[in-house]
C-alpha cells in the first residue's frame, strides 16, 4: 500500500512537471500578444495573471531541480541579517508593514538567490494574510549553538490546526471558499520547504486562527565570524 501511494505521488509530480514544461512556450506567446492590446486596464490585468502563472511554473521547475540534484545550490557565505533587511525593503509600500528587530549578525553557507526567494515568499504570505490596518509583520533572528533561527510572525487570520499538516503541499488552501488573494499559499511554502531542506535546515509553522501565524526557519551556521555585524531594529511600515 505504501509503495502504491509513493508511486501515485511520484506520477502526480511527474505529470505536474511535464505540464509545467509545456506551459512555458504558450505563456511566452500570450505575453507577446498582450503587447498589442489597446485597453491598458485589460492588458495589465491579463499581464498580472500571466506573470502569476509564470511564477508557478518556475516554482514547480525549481522544486524539481532541487530534488534532483545536490548541485542545484550555488553556495556562498551569506550574512543572513543583511539579506533579510534587503528583502524587507522591497515591501515598504505594503501595509501593514514589516518590522525587523533583533537581527543578529550571522553567516551561513547558502544559495543567496534561493534564500532571497524564501524570505520574499514568507514576507509576502505574512502580509497577504494580515489586514491592511492590522499589526505589522515582525521578523527576528536568534543564534543557537547549531544554527540560526529566522522567525517571521504575523497577527493575521491564522490557519486552522487541522490544516497545518498540509501547509507545505503545493497549491494548499486552508479554506477552498476563500479568494485566490487570501485563501492559499500557492507553491510558495512548498518551494520554501524544498529550498530549506536542500540547505539541511528546518522550516516549521505554528498558527492560531484569529491570532496569527509564526514561521520559523533554522539554518546551520557557516564559518565563525569575527566581530559583530549590524543588529538592532529597523521599521519598514
Tab-separated table of C-alpha atoms in Angstrom:
chain	number	residue	atom	x	y	z
A	1	UNK	CA	0.000	0.000	0.000
A	2	UNK	CA	2.787	2.417	0.936
A	3	UNK	CA	4.611	1.622	-2.324
A	4	UNK	CA	1.449	2.221	-4.374
A	5	UNK	CA	0.903	5.557	-2.633
A	6	UNK	CA	4.521	6.560	-3.267
A	7	UNK	CA	4.209	5.602	-6.949
A	8	UNK	CA	0.979	7.609	-7.199
A	9	UNK	CA	2.617	10.698	-5.704
A	10	UNK	CA	5.642	10.325	-7.997
A	11	UNK	CA	3.345	10.025	-11.025
A	12	UNK	CA	1.445	13.135	-9.945
A	13	UNK	CA	4.672	15.124	-9.578
A	14	UNK	CA	5.966	13.917	-12.952
A	15	UNK	CA	2.701	14.960	-14.595
A	16	UNK	CA	2.867	18.375	-12.931
A	17	UNK	CA	6.463	18.776	-14.087
A	18	UNK	CA	5.620	17.780	-17.675
A	19	UNK	CA	2.695	20.208	-17.780
A	20	UNK	CA	4.910	22.988	-16.430
A	21	UNK	CA	7.471	22.450	-19.189
A	22	UNK	CA	4.729	22.529	-21.823
A	23	UNK	CA	3.199	25.737	-20.444
A	24	UNK	CA	6.321	27.849	-20.869
A	25	UNK	CA	6.026	28.388	-24.628
A	26	UNK	CA	2.310	29.286	-24.750
A	27	UNK	CA	2.760	31.674	-21.826
A	28	UNK	CA	5.546	33.425	-23.708
A	29	UNK	CA	3.319	33.721	-26.788
A	30	UNK	CA	0.482	35.163	-24.698
A	31	UNK	CA	2.838	37.786	-23.256
A	32	UNK	CA	3.821	38.866	-26.755
A	33	UNK	CA	0.182	39.087	-27.892
A	34	UNK	CA	-0.753	41.151	-24.828
A	35	UNK	CA	1.508	43.946	-26.040
A	36	UNK	CA	-0.920	44.516	-28.923
A	37	UNK	CA	-3.964	45.045	-26.680
A	38	UNK	CA	-5.138	48.664	-26.738
A	39	UNK	CA	-7.091	48.501	-23.474
A	40	UNK	CA	-4.417	49.257	-20.879
A	41	UNK	CA	-6.518	48.091	-17.920
A	42	UNK	CA	-7.254	44.725	-19.526
A	43	UNK	CA	-3.629	44.392	-20.654
A	44	UNK	CA	-2.352	44.976	-17.125
A	45	UNK	CA	-4.866	42.579	-15.561
A	46	UNK	CA	-4.090	39.790	-18.015
A	47	UNK	CA	-0.372	40.509	-17.721
A	48	UNK	CA	-0.590	40.049	-13.946
A	49	UNK	CA	-2.326	36.687	-14.427
A	50	UNK	CA	0.321	35.548	-16.900
A	51	UNK	CA	3.082	36.650	-14.516
A	52	UNK	CA	1.457	34.637	-11.733
A	53	UNK	CA	1.293	31.545	-13.944
A	54	UNK	CA	4.927	32.012	-14.937
A	55	UNK	CA	5.882	32.219	-11.267
A	56	UNK	CA	4.031	28.965	-10.591
A	57	UNK	CA	5.767	27.217	-13.479
A	58	UNK	CA	9.161	28.484	-12.330
A	59	UNK	CA	8.460	27.309	-8.777
A	60	UNK	CA	7.500	23.816	-9.938
A	61	UNK	CA	10.613	23.504	-12.096
A	62	UNK	CA	12.844	24.924	-9.344
A	63	UNK	CA	11.484	22.445	-6.815
A	64	UNK	CA	12.138	19.592	-9.241
A	65	UNK	CA	15.738	20.760	-9.757
A	66	UNK	CA	16.315	20.900	-6.005
A	67	UNK	CA	15.043	17.371	-5.555
A	68	UNK	CA	17.010	16.013	-8.495
A	69	UNK	CA	20.465	17.412	-7.809
A	70	UNK	CA	22.575	18.460	-4.848
A	71	UNK	CA	24.414	20.846	-7.193
A	72	UNK	CA	21.235	22.900	-7.656
A	73	UNK	CA	22.506	25.168	-4.863
A	74	UNK	CA	25.197	27.780	-5.507
A	75	UNK	CA	26.619	28.007	-2.006
A	76	UNK	CA	28.461	31.057	-0.742
A	77	UNK	CA	28.928	32.836	2.578
A	78	UNK	CA	25.818	34.920	3.267
A	79	UNK	CA	25.300	37.411	6.099
A	80	UNK	CA	21.709	36.493	6.827
A	81	UNK	CA	20.609	39.644	8.679
A	82	UNK	CA	21.706	41.831	5.750
A	83	UNK	CA	19.820	39.598	3.326
A	84	UNK	CA	16.671	39.850	5.454
A	85	UNK	CA	16.893	43.659	5.621
A	86	UNK	CA	17.380	43.919	1.867
A	87	UNK	CA	14.341	41.767	1.103
A	88	UNK	CA	12.197	43.560	3.710
A	89	UNK	CA	12.905	46.861	1.951
A	90	UNK	CA	11.083	45.505	-1.117
A	91	UNK	CA	7.836	45.591	0.894
A	92	UNK	CA	7.983	49.157	2.225
A	93	UNK	CA	4.796	50.090	0.341
A	94	UNK	CA	2.793	47.067	1.515
A	95	UNK	CA	0.512	47.619	4.524
A	96	UNK	CA	0.524	46.985	7.413
A	97	UNK	CA	4.318	46.973	7.064
A	98	UNK	CA	7.260	44.924	8.287
A	99	UNK	CA	9.322	45.472	11.421
A	100	UNK	CA	12.778	43.877	11.590
A	101	UNK	CA	14.183	43.639	15.092
A	102	UNK	CA	16.885	41.754	16.998
A	103	UNK	CA	18.604	40.759	13.768
A	104	UNK	CA	21.808	39.133	14.979
A	105	UNK	CA	24.831	39.056	12.691
A	106	UNK	CA	25.389	35.513	11.473
A	107	UNK	CA	26.987	33.971	8.408
A	108	UNK	CA	25.556	30.885	6.747
A	109	UNK	CA	26.605	28.827	3.758
A	110	UNK	CA	23.684	29.318	1.452
A	111	UNK	CA	22.456	29.985	-2.043
A	112	UNK	CA	21.877	33.744	-1.837
A	113	UNK	CA	19.186	33.984	-4.506
A	114	UNK	CA	17.261	30.986	-3.218
A	115	UNK	CA	17.322	32.352	0.321
A	116	UNK	CA	16.031	35.656	-1.055
A	117	UNK	CA	13.226	33.637	-2.629
A	118	UNK	CA	12.407	32.012	0.723
A	119	UNK	CA	12.342	35.292	2.639
A	120	UNK	CA	10.340	37.011	-0.107
A	121	UNK	CA	7.726	34.245	-0.003
A	122	UNK	CA	7.459	34.279	3.792
A	123	UNK	CA	7.106	38.064	3.966
A	124	UNK	CA	4.604	38.143	1.106
A	125	UNK	CA	2.445	35.435	2.718
A	126	UNK	CA	2.515	37.160	6.106
A	127	UNK	CA	1.406	40.475	4.590
A	128	UNK	CA	-1.178	38.839	2.356
A	129	UNK	CA	-2.884	37.157	5.320
A	130	UNK	CA	-2.814	40.227	7.587
A	131	UNK	CA	-5.400	43.052	7.352
A	132	UNK	CA	-4.046	46.308	5.954
A	133	UNK	CA	-4.984	48.053	9.200
A	134	UNK	CA	-3.589	45.280	11.411
A	135	UNK	CA	-0.299	44.930	13.273
A	136	UNK	CA	2.948	44.968	11.319
A	137	UNK	CA	4.648	41.693	10.448
A	138	UNK	CA	7.735	41.085	12.601
A	139	UNK	CA	10.994	39.390	11.640
A	140	UNK	CA	13.693	38.372	14.096
A	141	UNK	CA	16.727	36.098	14.275
A	142	UNK	CA	18.420	34.268	17.137
A	143	UNK	CA	21.724	32.429	17.148
A	144	UNK	CA	21.882	28.933	18.596
A	145	UNK	CA	24.855	26.578	19.011
A	146	UNK	CA	23.767	24.538	15.983
A	147	UNK	CA	22.427	27.293	13.753
A	148	UNK	CA	20.380	30.438	13.434
A	149	UNK	CA	16.619	30.777	13.772
A	150	UNK	CA	14.734	33.163	11.500
A	151	UNK	CA	11.187	33.910	12.622
A	152	UNK	CA	8.503	35.642	10.532
A	153	UNK	CA	5.403	36.358	12.589
A	154	UNK	CA	2.081	37.990	11.785
A	155	UNK	CA	-1.101	38.835	13.680
A	156	UNK	CA	-3.356	37.889	10.811
A	157	UNK	CA	-6.171	35.436	10.218
A	158	UNK	CA	-4.227	32.333	11.209
A	159	UNK	CA	-4.550	28.755	9.957
A	160	UNK	CA	-6.864	26.047	11.362
A	161	UNK	CA	-4.992	23.387	13.338
A	162	UNK	CA	-6.313	20.553	11.180
A	163	UNK	CA	-4.904	22.263	8.073
A	164	UNK	CA	-1.324	22.652	9.331
A	165	UNK	CA	-0.173	19.153	8.240
A	166	UNK	CA	-0.937	20.125	4.614
A	167	UNK	CA	0.575	23.613	4.767
A	168	UNK	CA	3.616	22.639	2.671
A	169	UNK	CA	1.560	20.887	-0.019
A	170	UNK	CA	1.587	22.629	-3.428
A	171	UNK	CA	-1.461	24.870	-4.037
A	172	UNK	CA	-2.711	24.303	-0.480
A	173	UNK	CA	-5.776	26.293	0.588
A	174	UNK	CA	-6.936	26.237	4.209
A	175	UNK	CA	-10.425	27.190	3.036
A	176	UNK	CA	-11.419	26.420	-0.544
A	177	UNK	CA	-14.097	29.135	-0.423
A	178	UNK	CA	-11.566	31.933	0.030
A	179	UNK	CA	-10.319	34.072	-2.804
A	180	UNK	CA	-7.014	33.468	-4.557
A	181	UNK	CA	-5.623	36.560	-2.834
A	182	UNK	CA	-6.234	35.362	0.735
A	183	UNK	CA	-7.125	31.689	0.640
A	184	UNK	CA	-3.974	29.873	-0.360
A	185	UNK	CA	-0.241	29.697	-0.012
A	186	UNK	CA	0.239	28.640	-3.640
A	187	UNK	CA	3.558	26.997	-4.343
A	188	UNK	CA	5.365	29.418	-2.057
A	189	UNK	CA	5.655	27.394	1.141
A	190	UNK	CA	6.147	24.159	-0.781
A	191	UNK	CA	9.117	25.682	-2.604
A	192	UNK	CA	10.412	27.265	0.627
A	193	UNK	CA	10.491	23.854	2.279
A	194	UNK	CA	12.317	22.314	-0.680
A	195	UNK	CA	14.943	25.084	-0.541
A	196	UNK	CA	15.409	24.863	3.234
A	197	UNK	CA	15.610	21.060	3.075
A	198	UNK	CA	18.310	21.360	0.410
A	199	UNK	CA	20.260	23.589	2.832
A	200	UNK	CA	19.874	20.876	5.511
A	201	UNK	CA	17.764	23.240	7.567
A	202	UNK	CA	14.253	23.140	9.023
A	203	UNK	CA	11.069	25.119	8.496
A	204	UNK	CA	8.112	24.929	10.878
A	205	UNK	CA	4.737	26.654	11.026
A	206	UNK	CA	2.641	27.331	14.124
A	207	UNK	CA	-0.668	29.150	13.929
A	208	UNK	CA	-3.787	30.069	15.890
A	209	UNK	CA	-6.944	31.083	13.996
A	210	UNK	CA	-7.736	34.729	14.606
A	211	UNK	CA	-4.391	35.390	16.285
A	212	UNK	CA	-1.766	34.874	13.589
A	213	UNK	CA	0.969	32.646	12.229
A	214	UNK	CA	4.601	32.060	13.128
A	215	UNK	CA	7.038	30.587	10.596
A	216	UNK	CA	10.437	29.549	11.942
A	217	UNK	CA	13.380	28.672	9.699
A	218	UNK	CA	16.560	27.158	11.143
A	219	UNK	CA	19.763	27.176	9.086
A	220	UNK	CA	23.136	25.697	10.016
A	221	UNK	CA	25.785	28.341	10.669
A	222	UNK	CA	28.705	28.859	8.305
A	223	UNK	CA	32.255	29.523	9.424
A	224	UNK	CA	32.534	31.605	12.583
A	225	UNK	CA	32.754	35.331	12.024
A	226	UNK	CA	34.975	37.702	13.987
A	227	UNK	CA	33.443	40.931	15.199
A	228	UNK	CA	29.815	41.991	15.256
A	229	UNK	CA	27.642	42.920	12.335
A	230	UNK	CA	24.701	45.285	12.408
A	231	UNK	CA	21.834	44.445	14.678
A	232	UNK	CA	19.019	46.354	16.257
A	233	UNK	CA	15.686	47.492	14.887
A	234	UNK	CA	14.526	48.695	11.507
A	235	UNK	CA	10.901	49.628	10.960
A	236	UNK	CA	9.503	49.305	7.450
A	237	UNK	CA	5.916	50.468	7.723
